[in-house]
Each structure stands twice: as structure tokens, then as C-alpha cells.
């Protein structure tokens, strides 16, 4: 840790409780990790909470860089910490929860956890376990989460709330906090030096421009890319062929690249055209996987082969041969491999095996074989392999539902983090807090100023913006 950062974090540690508001890319994660490192050097322990698993991953990486031992810091999402509390103390929470979380019940977990942390015994536990509470991305808190954090803060007074109101894009259930009335009225604002750390030694001009437009975006108005001449920033008219051309232009060694859109229908068609070179980041609950598993476990076993075929077509490039004649064969329980589909004959053979012996065990085995097929390119890796692992869990333990099995698999992702990928396609809501070398923002006209700001600030080196018009207007 350099002297400049050391001075900032030590001053903050002496000023708690406090709040800090900082723009994207200016070192919020660095400060949070630096404070935990400084506390660790004093043999003190820190609880760090944030909103997303991407944020958890980013903080953990910085902590490792600073050499902070795991036993000196606990990092989790706010909802994840709430779930762990209600699971451990259901009587205090007033609710019963499963061993793995159902994130559709997040609001219930937060409400129950607020009761848990208000109990004197749990206050004593927090007080004995942690010296500091640091909460990142605080602009995304809703009122219930704010109440939960304030209840923890009553046991851990040395608390920092840090965020950026322009990055409040989640819209979790409930009304968002107001930074002025809910945060700084209680947690006095503390000023820290603002520097475009993300872009240092990469593209500092881009970083300074992004810092400069922040106040304009907060106020709304418009942004005209045709009037911007910044090295590393370019605007192009929306065209899927041009998007793919730009995506393919980044070669191995050029660094990491992310393609960003607001909705699934913005990004999936692009992923399908990129021949498996870019992979889709899935939400932590795994809604896409849930849908398939629900259909699978609630269907007759005679439909297993056709359902898996449809799911595979949504995950792989190279399965156009699974057309209507193939699907009719599969749905009728007839041999599909007899059809002339040389390029996918291995896939049809394993689907036929499911029809001959319809079982979840056969589906699990087929998923492994299809996943290993060298003629195919998998662009929904998380979805395919986590679904396969979930089915394997159900096969091993028939008391598990598909939903429970997937919840356990995705909960391991929550704790361990995602495997790093250098070519990613994602929605803005999933990548906040992450950094890449290059970003391609698609259908920018669908983004409000908050989503756009998050998208533009993900890349250190270059940003390419695609939209119908160079002029974007905000409400």
C-alpha cells in the first residue's frame, strides 16, 4: 500500500462513523480493501458488505493483493449476510429458511435479519467479532437494508458507508435510500482525494472525461457522442454485424473485453453470433437455469430428451441441425440419429439414449457428453455446467428438488466467486464493480444515465458505444 492510500485509509479509520461518496473508478474498492488491510495490521477485524457477488469478488481480489489474512476480514453481500444470520438464528428472525438461499425471498431475509441483529446476544457477537463495518455500493440500499445496516452499526460503531448515487441502478424491492436524508444526516460525509485510478497508466484522458461528465449525468439532460473527441472512446450506429466486427477485433493479448447491454434480448443475439468467443454472465439466482430445471422436473420423463435439446440450443453454437424434424423424432420417442445430421450425430446419439432410458441420470450423463463435444461452442458456460451439477445433486439425493440443488450450486458461486473470463457478455446490473480493459456498450439508447454511467466506466482503455443516434437524452 503506497503512502497516499495509507494516509487516506488511516484518516478514515480515525473518523468513523462516516460516509464517503466517490465516482466510479476513483478507488472505492481500493479504499475499502486498504482500510481492512490497515485494520489487520493492527490485529483488528473487519466485516465488509456490498450488494453484488461481482463486488464481493472485486473486494476479495484487492484484499489478496494487500495480503490480508482471511481470518481478519469477512466479505459478503448484504443479503448473503442476512441469510446466514436468519439461517443461524431462525427463532430470533421469526422465519424458517432452507439450507441454501432462495433469493426471491431476499426482502424476507433482510427483515428477519434486522430482528436478529437487534438482539443483545447478537450485538455482543458482532461487537466481539468485528472492529469495523464497511459497506460498499451503499447507493443501492433500500430502506429495509438501511435499517439492517444501522442495527449492525449499533454494535459496530466504527462504520463506513461508501457509494456513488449515480450508480444506483438495481431497483431492489422497496424504495431506495436518499443519500442526503438517510446517509449523511447520520453518517457525516468525509472528503477523500478523487483520482481516476482505474484509468491510470491505461487511458487517463478517458478517465478524466468520465469524471467530468458525472455532474451532467446526475442532473439528467443529454449526451452527444458526436461532439466528443476522446482517445479510446468512439460511437458507432447500432448494427449487429458491426458490433460483432468490433468484438472480433480484440485479439489474444489485447486484454479483457466486456459487451454490455441492459436486457437479455440486447445481449443474447450478439452472443449467438460470436461463435462462442464470448460467454454470457448469469445472474446469481440463475433464472435461465431455474426455468429449464422447473420444466424438466415437472415434465414426464418421455419429454426429457426434447427439453434438453431445446436447452442445449440456447447454450451452444453449432446445434442448428436440431431442427423441427429432429424435435418431432425426439418428442415422439423415435430414434433421431437416423436423420442425416453428420455434424451433430454425437449429440443426437446421446439424446436418443435419454429416450431409450429416460431418467435424470441419463440427462446428467448426456449433458457431460454434449459439453465435451468439440464440434460445439458453448457460450452459456455457467448455465450449462451449473445445471449439470444441479441435476447430478438430485440424482445423488432424490430428496432434493431441482430448485434446491441449483440454489446450493449457485450459493457456492456466491462464496467462491466466478471463474475469470476474458471475453464476457453481460447486463449492466451484473457487472457493476467489475473492471475490464475494453467495453462495448450496445443499444445505449435503452440505458438511463445511471446504467450508461456504469457501462462507460467499466473499461480502463477503450469504450465503443453503439446506439441508434449519437445523441442520448435522459429524463
Protein backbone atom coordinates (compact mmCIF):
# COMPACT_ATOMS: atom_id res chain seq x y z
CA UNK A 1 0.00 0.00 0.00
CA UNK A 2 1.53 3.34 -1.02
CA UNK A 3 1.76 6.32 1.33
CA UNK A 4 -1.06 8.25 -0.37
CA UNK A 5 -3.55 5.43 0.15
CA UNK A 6 -2.19 4.68 3.62
CA UNK A 7 -2.82 8.27 4.68
CA UNK A 8 -6.38 8.21 3.34
CA UNK A 9 -7.37 4.91 4.97
CA UNK A 10 -5.81 5.73 8.33
CA UNK A 11 -7.55 9.11 8.42
CA UNK A 12 -10.86 7.42 7.59
CA UNK A 13 -10.39 4.79 10.30
CA UNK A 14 -9.96 7.62 12.79
CA UNK A 15 -13.09 9.42 11.52
CA UNK A 16 -15.70 6.67 11.77
CA UNK A 17 -18.66 6.56 11.69
CA UNK A 18 -18.66 8.36 8.35
CA UNK A 19 -19.87 8.27 4.75
CA UNK A 20 -17.94 8.80 1.53
CA UNK A 21 -19.33 9.46 -1.93
CA UNK A 22 -16.94 8.85 -4.82
CA UNK A 23 -17.36 8.47 -8.61
CA UNK A 24 -16.78 5.16 -10.38
CA UNK A 25 -13.17 4.16 -10.90
CA UNK A 26 -11.74 6.52 -8.30
CA UNK A 27 -10.76 3.94 -5.71
CA UNK A 28 -13.76 2.99 -3.57
CA UNK A 29 -12.81 -0.68 -3.62
CA UNK A 30 -9.17 0.25 -3.06
CA UNK A 31 -10.11 2.29 -0.01
CA UNK A 32 -12.35 -0.43 1.44
CA UNK A 33 -9.63 -3.06 0.99
CA UNK A 34 -6.99 -0.64 2.27
CA UNK A 35 -8.97 0.04 5.43
CA UNK A 36 -9.35 -3.69 6.07
CA UNK A 37 -5.60 -4.13 5.48
CA UNK A 38 -4.73 -1.31 7.89
CA UNK A 39 -7.07 -2.80 10.49
CA UNK A 40 -5.49 -6.22 10.02
CA UNK A 41 -2.05 -4.72 10.60
CA UNK A 42 -3.38 -3.60 14.00
CA UNK A 43 -4.75 -7.11 14.70
CA UNK A 44 -8.30 -5.82 14.21
CA UNK A 45 -11.08 -7.47 12.22
CA UNK A 46 -13.43 -6.07 9.60
CA UNK A 47 -16.86 -7.00 8.24
CA UNK A 48 -17.22 -5.84 4.63
CA UNK A 49 -20.63 -5.89 2.95
CA UNK A 50 -21.69 -4.94 -0.55
CA UNK A 51 -24.61 -5.64 -2.90
CA UNK A 52 -23.37 -7.96 -5.61
CA UNK A 53 -21.23 -11.04 -5.93
CA UNK A 54 -19.21 -9.16 -8.54
CA UNK A 55 -18.49 -6.57 -5.85
CA UNK A 56 -17.52 -9.30 -3.39
CA UNK A 57 -15.10 -10.76 -5.97
CA UNK A 58 -13.53 -7.35 -6.63
CA UNK A 59 -13.01 -6.66 -2.92
CA UNK A 60 -11.55 -10.11 -2.28
CA UNK A 61 -9.05 -9.64 -5.11
CA UNK A 62 -7.86 -6.35 -3.60
CA UNK A 63 -7.62 -7.91 -0.17
CA UNK A 64 -5.43 -10.69 -1.57
CA UNK A 65 -3.27 -8.06 -3.26
CA UNK A 66 -2.79 -6.39 0.13
CA UNK A 67 -2.08 -9.75 1.77
CA UNK A 68 -4.95 -9.56 4.26
CA UNK A 69 -5.45 -12.94 6.01
CA UNK A 70 -8.93 -14.44 5.60
CA UNK A 71 -9.37 -14.65 9.37
CA UNK A 72 -9.08 -10.85 9.68
CA UNK A 73 -11.89 -9.95 7.26
CA UNK A 74 -15.27 -11.33 6.23
CA UNK A 75 -16.68 -10.20 2.86
CA UNK A 76 -20.27 -10.88 1.84
CA UNK A 77 -23.28 -9.38 0.15
CA UNK A 78 -25.74 -7.61 2.42
CA UNK A 79 -28.42 -10.18 1.59
CA UNK A 80 -25.94 -13.04 1.96
CA UNK A 81 -25.00 -11.92 5.48
CA UNK A 82 -28.69 -11.50 6.30
CA UNK A 83 -29.43 -15.03 5.07
CA UNK A 84 -26.61 -16.51 7.14
CA UNK A 85 -27.98 -14.76 10.23
CA UNK A 86 -31.58 -15.89 9.80
CA UNK A 87 -30.43 -19.43 8.98
CA UNK A 88 -28.36 -19.49 12.18
CA UNK A 89 -30.99 -17.83 14.41
CA UNK A 90 -34.44 -18.68 12.96
CA UNK A 91 -36.22 -18.16 16.30
CA UNK A 92 -34.92 -14.59 16.56
CA UNK A 93 -35.67 -13.96 12.88
CA UNK A 94 -39.19 -15.33 13.13
CA UNK A 95 -38.78 -17.28 9.89
CA UNK A 96 -37.57 -20.71 8.83
CA UNK A 97 -35.22 -20.84 5.84
CA UNK A 98 -33.71 -23.69 3.80
CA UNK A 99 -30.04 -24.59 3.94
CA UNK A 100 -29.48 -22.85 0.59
CA UNK A 101 -30.99 -19.42 -0.11
CA UNK A 102 -33.97 -18.68 -2.29
CA UNK A 103 -33.13 -15.16 -3.45
CA UNK A 104 -36.75 -14.47 -4.30
CA UNK A 105 -37.14 -14.21 -0.50
CA UNK A 106 -34.34 -11.64 -0.10
CA UNK A 107 -36.62 -8.99 1.37
CA UNK A 108 -37.86 -11.53 3.94
CA UNK A 109 -34.27 -12.40 4.88
CA UNK A 110 -33.38 -8.74 5.39
CA UNK A 111 -36.46 -8.14 7.54
CA UNK A 112 -35.76 -11.22 9.68
CA UNK A 113 -32.05 -10.36 10.00
CA UNK A 114 -32.91 -6.89 11.28
CA UNK A 115 -34.66 -8.61 14.19
CA UNK A 116 -31.70 -10.94 14.72
CA UNK A 117 -29.06 -8.20 14.91
CA UNK A 118 -31.20 -6.16 17.31
CA UNK A 119 -30.98 -8.91 19.93
CA UNK A 120 -28.44 -8.19 22.66
CA UNK A 121 -26.73 -11.57 22.25
CA UNK A 122 -26.15 -10.95 18.53
CA UNK A 123 -24.99 -7.40 19.19
CA UNK A 124 -22.42 -8.90 21.56
CA UNK A 125 -21.42 -11.40 18.86
CA UNK A 126 -20.91 -8.64 16.28
CA UNK A 127 -19.08 -6.48 18.80
CA UNK A 128 -16.73 -9.32 19.75
CA UNK A 129 -16.17 -10.47 16.15
CA UNK A 130 -15.52 -7.19 14.32
CA UNK A 131 -13.91 -3.83 15.00
CA UNK A 132 -15.08 -2.20 11.77
CA UNK A 133 -18.08 -2.37 9.42
CA UNK A 134 -17.50 -1.19 5.84
CA UNK A 135 -20.45 -1.14 3.40
CA UNK A 136 -19.72 -0.55 -0.29
CA UNK A 137 -22.14 0.46 -3.07
CA UNK A 138 -24.42 1.96 -0.44
CA UNK A 139 -26.43 3.91 -3.01
CA UNK A 140 -28.23 0.66 -3.88
CA UNK A 141 -29.66 0.14 -0.39
CA UNK A 142 -33.39 0.20 0.09
CA UNK A 143 -34.96 1.30 3.37
CA UNK A 144 -35.11 -2.22 4.81
CA UNK A 145 -31.44 -2.84 4.10
CA UNK A 146 -30.57 0.53 5.61
CA UNK A 147 -32.42 -0.44 8.78
CA UNK A 148 -30.49 -3.72 8.88
CA UNK A 149 -27.12 -1.97 8.45
CA UNK A 150 -27.97 0.62 11.11
CA UNK A 151 -28.84 -2.20 13.51
CA UNK A 152 -25.42 -3.78 12.94
CA UNK A 153 -23.80 -0.36 13.33
CA UNK A 154 -25.26 -0.07 16.82
CA UNK A 155 -22.92 -2.94 17.74
CA UNK A 156 -20.02 -1.88 15.48
CA UNK A 157 -19.93 1.94 15.78
CA UNK A 158 -16.82 2.30 13.57
CA UNK A 159 -18.80 2.08 10.33
CA UNK A 160 -18.15 3.47 6.84
CA UNK A 161 -20.86 3.77 4.18
CA UNK A 162 -19.35 4.37 0.75
CA UNK A 163 -21.01 4.72 -2.64
CA UNK A 164 -21.95 6.85 -5.62
CA UNK A 165 -25.54 7.94 -6.08
CA UNK A 166 -25.13 7.93 -9.90
CA UNK A 167 -24.56 4.17 -9.82
CA UNK A 168 -27.86 3.33 -8.13
CA UNK A 169 -29.20 1.01 -10.84
CA UNK A 170 -30.51 -2.05 -9.06
CA UNK A 171 -34.01 -1.06 -8.01
CA UNK A 172 -34.28 -3.81 -5.39
CA UNK A 173 -37.66 -4.40 -3.83
CA UNK A 174 -38.60 -1.36 -1.75
CA UNK A 175 -37.72 2.30 -2.01
CA UNK A 176 -34.08 3.32 -2.34
CA UNK A 177 -32.46 5.35 0.39
CA UNK A 178 -32.00 9.07 -0.11
CA UNK A 179 -28.29 9.82 0.22
CA UNK A 180 -28.88 13.25 1.76
CA UNK A 181 -31.61 12.44 4.28
CA UNK A 182 -30.78 8.80 5.13
CA UNK A 183 -26.98 8.68 4.92
CA UNK A 184 -25.18 11.95 5.55
CA UNK A 185 -27.66 13.08 8.18
CA UNK A 186 -26.36 10.25 10.39
CA UNK A 187 -23.01 9.27 8.87
CA UNK A 188 -21.17 12.55 8.42
CA UNK A 189 -19.64 12.97 4.94
CA UNK A 190 -15.88 12.68 4.73
CA UNK A 191 -13.96 14.04 1.74
CA UNK A 192 -11.19 11.98 0.20
CA UNK A 193 -8.96 12.83 -2.78
CA UNK A 194 -10.59 11.89 -6.11
CA UNK A 195 -8.29 10.43 -8.73
CA UNK A 196 -9.13 8.32 -11.78
CA UNK A 197 -7.28 5.24 -10.52
CA UNK A 198 -8.96 2.81 -12.90
CA UNK A 199 -7.55 4.62 -15.91
CA UNK A 200 -4.09 5.44 -14.51
CA UNK A 201 -1.38 4.13 -16.87
CA UNK A 202 -4.12 2.96 -19.26
CA UNK A 203 -6.15 5.89 -20.58
CA UNK A 204 -6.12 8.81 -18.17
CA UNK A 205 -7.78 11.15 -20.69
CA UNK A 206 -10.79 8.84 -20.85
CA UNK A 207 -10.90 8.68 -17.06
CA UNK A 208 -10.83 12.46 -16.67
CA UNK A 209 -13.63 12.84 -19.24
CA UNK A 210 -15.79 10.30 -17.40
CA UNK A 211 -15.24 12.15 -14.13
CA UNK A 212 -16.11 15.39 -15.88
CA UNK A 213 -19.48 14.26 -17.26
CA UNK A 214 -20.67 12.85 -13.95
CA UNK A 215 -22.30 16.06 -12.72
CA UNK A 216 -24.10 16.47 -16.05
CA UNK A 217 -25.45 12.92 -15.90
CA UNK A 218 -26.63 13.40 -12.31
CA UNK A 219 -28.67 16.37 -13.50
CA UNK A 220 -30.11 14.46 -16.49
CA UNK A 221 -30.16 16.29 -19.81
CA UNK A 222 -28.34 14.71 -22.75
CA UNK A 223 -25.02 13.44 -24.05
CA UNK A 224 -23.97 13.79 -27.70
CA UNK A 225 -21.12 11.46 -28.64
CA UNK A 226 -20.66 13.18 -32.00
CA UNK A 227 -19.29 16.17 -30.10
CA UNK A 228 -16.83 14.13 -28.04
CA UNK A 229 -13.27 13.60 -29.23
CA UNK A 230 -11.58 11.44 -26.61
CA UNK A 231 -8.83 8.92 -27.28
CA UNK A 232 -10.21 5.42 -26.73
CA UNK A 233 -13.87 6.47 -26.99
CA UNK A 234 -15.90 6.05 -30.16
CA UNK A 235 -19.54 5.99 -31.18
CA UNK A 236 -20.99 3.81 -33.94
CA UNK A 237 -24.51 3.45 -35.25
CA UNK A 238 -26.24 0.30 -33.99
CA UNK A 239 -25.67 -2.64 -36.31
CA UNK A 240 -25.22 -6.22 -35.09
CA UNK A 241 -22.70 -7.02 -37.81
CA UNK A 242 -20.60 -4.02 -36.80
CA UNK A 243 -20.88 -4.98 -33.13
CA UNK A 244 -19.54 -8.44 -33.93
CA UNK A 245 -16.77 -6.95 -36.07
CA UNK A 246 -15.62 -4.79 -33.16
CA UNK A 247 -15.88 -7.74 -30.75
CA UNK A 248 -13.74 -9.92 -33.03
CA UNK A 249 -11.16 -7.14 -33.46
CA UNK A 250 -9.76 -7.75 -29.96
CA UNK A 251 -7.10 -10.41 -30.20
CA UNK A 252 -5.47 -12.57 -27.55
CA UNK A 253 -3.14 -10.32 -25.63
CA UNK A 254 -5.35 -7.24 -26.03
CA UNK A 255 -6.74 -7.70 -22.54
CA UNK A 256 -10.25 -8.38 -21.25
CA UNK A 257 -13.38 -7.30 -23.13
CA UNK A 258 -16.98 -6.95 -21.97
CA UNK A 259 -20.07 -6.40 -24.12
CA UNK A 260 -22.75 -4.61 -22.10
CA UNK A 261 -26.49 -4.31 -22.66
CA UNK A 262 -29.43 -3.54 -20.42
CA UNK A 263 -31.64 -6.54 -21.20
CA UNK A 264 -31.20 -10.19 -22.14
CA UNK A 265 -32.67 -9.50 -25.58
CA UNK A 266 -29.89 -6.95 -26.13
CA UNK A 267 -27.06 -9.38 -25.48
CA UNK A 268 -28.20 -12.93 -26.33
CA UNK A 269 -28.45 -12.39 -30.13
CA UNK A 270 -24.91 -10.99 -30.07
CA UNK A 271 -23.59 -13.96 -28.09
CA UNK A 272 -25.21 -16.31 -30.59
CA UNK A 273 -23.34 -14.63 -33.45
CA UNK A 274 -19.92 -14.59 -31.80
CA UNK A 275 -19.28 -18.31 -32.24
CA UNK A 276 -18.68 -18.97 -28.56
CA UNK A 277 -15.83 -16.46 -28.31
CA UNK A 278 -17.73 -14.52 -25.64
CA UNK A 279 -19.60 -16.09 -22.71
CA UNK A 280 -22.74 -14.82 -21.01
CA UNK A 281 -22.58 -13.91 -17.32
CA UNK A 282 -25.59 -15.35 -15.48
CA UNK A 283 -27.39 -13.73 -12.56
CA UNK A 284 -26.58 -15.35 -9.22
CA UNK A 285 -30.05 -16.84 -8.77
CA UNK A 286 -29.79 -18.44 -12.20
CA UNK A 287 -33.24 -17.60 -13.60
CA UNK A 288 -32.44 -19.11 -17.00
CA UNK A 289 -31.35 -22.35 -15.33
CA UNK A 290 -34.33 -22.33 -12.97
CA UNK A 291 -36.74 -22.20 -15.89
CA UNK A 292 -35.22 -25.28 -17.53
CA UNK A 293 -34.99 -27.25 -14.27
CA UNK A 294 -38.60 -26.45 -13.38
CA UNK A 295 -39.73 -27.67 -16.80
CA UNK A 296 -37.57 -30.78 -16.53
CA UNK A 297 -38.61 -31.97 -13.06
CA UNK A 298 -42.28 -31.18 -13.67
CA UNK A 299 -42.49 -32.96 -17.03
CA UNK A 300 -42.97 -36.59 -17.96
CA UNK A 301 -39.68 -38.42 -18.38
CA UNK A 302 -40.57 -39.07 -22.03
CA UNK A 303 -40.01 -35.32 -22.60
CA UNK A 304 -36.50 -35.23 -21.10
CA UNK A 305 -34.68 -35.60 -24.42
CA UNK A 306 -36.60 -32.87 -26.23
CA UNK A 307 -36.35 -30.47 -23.28
CA UNK A 308 -32.58 -30.97 -23.07
CA UNK A 309 -32.29 -30.43 -26.84
CA UNK A 310 -34.11 -27.11 -26.56
CA UNK A 311 -31.96 -26.04 -23.61
CA UNK A 312 -28.74 -27.02 -25.42
CA UNK A 313 -29.72 -24.92 -28.44
CA UNK A 314 -29.87 -21.89 -26.13
CA UNK A 315 -26.39 -22.58 -24.73
CA UNK A 316 -24.29 -23.75 -27.70
CA UNK A 317 -23.30 -22.63 -31.17
CA UNK A 318 -23.43 -25.48 -33.68
CA UNK A 319 -26.82 -27.04 -32.98
CA UNK A 320 -28.82 -25.61 -35.87
CA UNK A 321 -29.19 -29.22 -37.02
CA UNK A 322 -31.62 -29.78 -34.15
CA UNK A 323 -34.49 -28.60 -36.32
CA UNK A 324 -38.21 -29.43 -36.47
CA UNK A 325 -37.76 -32.94 -37.94
CA UNK A 326 -35.29 -33.78 -35.14
CA UNK A 327 -37.58 -32.34 -32.47
CA UNK A 328 -40.54 -34.31 -33.80
CA UNK A 329 -38.49 -37.51 -33.55
CA UNK A 330 -37.39 -36.72 -30.00
CA UNK A 331 -40.87 -35.78 -28.82
CA UNK A 332 -42.29 -38.95 -30.32
CA UNK A 333 -39.63 -41.07 -28.66
CA UNK A 334 -38.22 -42.20 -32.01
CA UNK A 335 -34.56 -42.54 -32.99
CA UNK A 336 -33.27 -39.13 -34.14
CA UNK A 337 -29.77 -40.29 -35.08
CA UNK A 338 -31.26 -41.95 -38.21
CA UNK A 339 -31.70 -38.47 -39.70
CA UNK A 340 -28.74 -37.24 -41.75
CA UNK A 341 -27.17 -34.71 -39.37
CA UNK A 342 -23.48 -35.65 -39.56
CA UNK A 343 -22.28 -32.52 -37.78
CA UNK A 344 -24.28 -33.36 -34.63
CA UNK A 345 -24.54 -37.13 -34.79
CA UNK A 346 -22.83 -37.46 -31.38
CA UNK A 347 -25.40 -35.15 -29.81
CA UNK A 348 -28.34 -36.97 -31.39
CA UNK A 349 -26.93 -40.29 -30.18
CA UNK A 350 -26.88 -39.18 -26.51
CA UNK A 351 -30.36 -37.66 -26.83
CA UNK A 352 -31.58 -40.98 -28.21
CA UNK A 353 -30.08 -42.73 -25.18
CA UNK A 354 -32.23 -40.50 -22.94
CA UNK A 355 -35.34 -41.51 -24.88
CA UNK A 356 -34.40 -45.19 -24.59
CA UNK A 357 -33.82 -44.89 -20.84
CA UNK A 358 -35.48 -41.66 -19.66
CA UNK A 359 -34.06 -40.63 -16.31
CA UNK A 360 -32.33 -37.67 -14.69
CA UNK A 361 -29.19 -39.78 -14.55
CA UNK A 362 -29.32 -40.13 -18.34
CA UNK A 363 -29.82 -36.36 -18.68
CA UNK A 364 -26.80 -35.71 -16.45
CA UNK A 365 -24.63 -38.07 -18.50
CA UNK A 366 -25.85 -36.54 -21.76
CA UNK A 367 -25.00 -33.04 -20.57
CA UNK A 368 -21.42 -34.09 -19.84
CA UNK A 369 -21.05 -35.69 -23.28
CA UNK A 370 -22.63 -32.76 -25.11
CA UNK A 371 -20.47 -30.33 -23.14
CA UNK A 372 -17.35 -32.24 -24.23
CA UNK A 373 -18.36 -32.29 -27.90
CA UNK A 374 -15.56 -30.50 -29.78
CA UNK A 375 -17.80 -29.55 -32.71
CA UNK A 376 -19.85 -27.23 -30.47
CA UNK A 377 -19.03 -23.85 -28.92
CA UNK A 378 -20.53 -23.19 -25.50
CA UNK A 379 -21.43 -19.56 -24.78
CA UNK A 380 -23.59 -20.08 -21.69
CA UNK A 381 -20.96 -21.97 -19.69
CA UNK A 382 -22.24 -21.02 -16.24
CA UNK A 383 -25.76 -22.05 -17.19
CA UNK A 384 -24.84 -25.39 -18.75
CA UNK A 385 -22.40 -26.67 -16.16
CA UNK A 386 -24.25 -25.38 -13.08
CA UNK A 387 -27.42 -27.01 -14.40
CA UNK A 388 -25.50 -30.26 -14.92
CA UNK A 389 -24.14 -30.07 -11.36
CA UNK A 390 -27.64 -29.43 -10.03
CA UNK A 391 -29.06 -32.47 -11.81
CA UNK A 392 -26.13 -34.54 -10.52
CA UNK A 393 -27.05 -33.45 -6.98
CA UNK A 394 -30.66 -34.53 -7.46
CA UNK A 395 -29.52 -37.89 -8.85
CA UNK A 396 -27.30 -38.38 -5.79
CA UNK A 397 -30.01 -37.23 -3.33
CA UNK A 398 -33.58 -37.76 -4.52
CA UNK A 399 -34.93 -35.73 -1.59
CA UNK A 400 -33.53 -32.59 -3.25
CA UNK A 401 -35.66 -30.61 -5.67
CA UNK A 402 -34.07 -29.16 -8.79
CA UNK A 403 -34.59 -25.68 -7.38
CA UNK A 404 -32.89 -26.55 -4.07
CA UNK A 405 -29.99 -28.22 -5.86
CA UNK A 406 -29.44 -25.19 -8.09
CA UNK A 407 -29.64 -22.87 -5.08
CA UNK A 408 -26.81 -24.83 -3.45
CA UNK A 409 -24.69 -24.75 -6.59
CA UNK A 410 -25.21 -21.02 -7.07
CA UNK A 411 -24.57 -20.42 -3.37
CA UNK A 412 -21.11 -21.91 -3.86
CA UNK A 413 -20.59 -19.34 -6.63
CA UNK A 414 -21.66 -16.66 -4.15
CA UNK A 415 -18.98 -17.75 -1.69
CA UNK A 416 -16.17 -18.78 -4.05
CA UNK A 417 -16.72 -16.26 -6.86
CA UNK A 418 -16.90 -16.79 -10.61
CA UNK A 419 -14.09 -18.15 -12.70
CA UNK A 420 -12.36 -15.28 -14.53
CA UNK A 421 -13.27 -14.87 -18.21
CA UNK A 422 -11.50 -12.57 -20.67
CA UNK A 423 -14.44 -12.27 -23.10
CA UNK A 424 -17.78 -11.62 -21.40
CA UNK A 425 -21.29 -10.51 -22.36
CA UNK A 426 -23.37 -9.10 -19.53
CA UNK A 427 -26.17 -6.86 -18.41
CA UNK A 428 -25.20 -3.68 -16.60
CA UNK A 429 -26.80 -4.87 -13.39
CA UNK A 430 -24.39 -7.82 -13.14
CA UNK A 431 -21.05 -6.09 -13.80
CA UNK A 432 -21.18 -3.08 -11.52
CA UNK A 433 -17.94 -3.11 -9.55
CA UNK A 434 -16.02 -5.08 -12.18
CA UNK A 435 -13.21 -3.80 -14.41
CA UNK A 436 -12.19 -4.70 -17.95
CA UNK A 437 -9.68 -3.39 -20.45
CA UNK A 438 -12.27 -2.73 -23.15
CA UNK A 439 -16.06 -2.25 -23.16
CA UNK A 440 -18.61 -2.40 -25.98
CA UNK A 441 -21.90 -0.80 -24.97
CA UNK A 442 -24.86 -1.86 -27.14
CA UNK A 443 -28.28 -0.26 -27.59
CA UNK A 444 -27.14 2.66 -25.48
CA UNK A 445 -30.41 4.49 -26.11
CA UNK A 446 -32.15 1.96 -23.80
CA UNK A 447 -29.93 2.95 -20.86
CA UNK A 448 -30.81 5.70 -18.42
CA UNK A 449 -27.98 7.91 -17.20
CA UNK A 450 -27.16 5.58 -14.32
CA UNK A 451 -26.91 2.45 -16.46
CA UNK A 452 -24.90 4.37 -19.07
CA UNK A 453 -22.51 5.71 -16.43
CA UNK A 454 -21.94 2.20 -15.06
CA UNK A 455 -21.36 0.83 -18.57
CA UNK A 456 -18.98 3.61 -19.66
CA UNK A 457 -16.87 3.31 -16.52
CA UNK A 458 -16.17 -0.45 -16.72
CA UNK A 459 -13.23 -0.21 -19.14
CA UNK A 460 -9.70 1.04 -18.46
CA UNK A 461 -8.58 1.50 -22.06
CA UNK A 462 -11.32 1.81 -24.68
CA UNK A 463 -15.09 2.17 -24.88
CA UNK A 464 -17.17 1.66 -28.02
CA UNK A 465 -20.77 2.87 -27.83
CA UNK A 466 -23.48 1.62 -30.20
CA UNK A 467 -26.84 3.37 -30.38
CA UNK A 468 -29.43 4.48 -32.96
CA UNK A 469 -28.34 8.10 -32.58
CA UNK A 470 -25.20 9.74 -31.23
CA UNK A 471 -27.46 11.97 -29.11
CA UNK A 472 -28.77 10.32 -25.96
CA UNK A 473 -31.43 12.14 -23.93
CA UNK A 474 -32.18 11.41 -20.28
CA UNK A 475 -35.21 12.16 -18.15
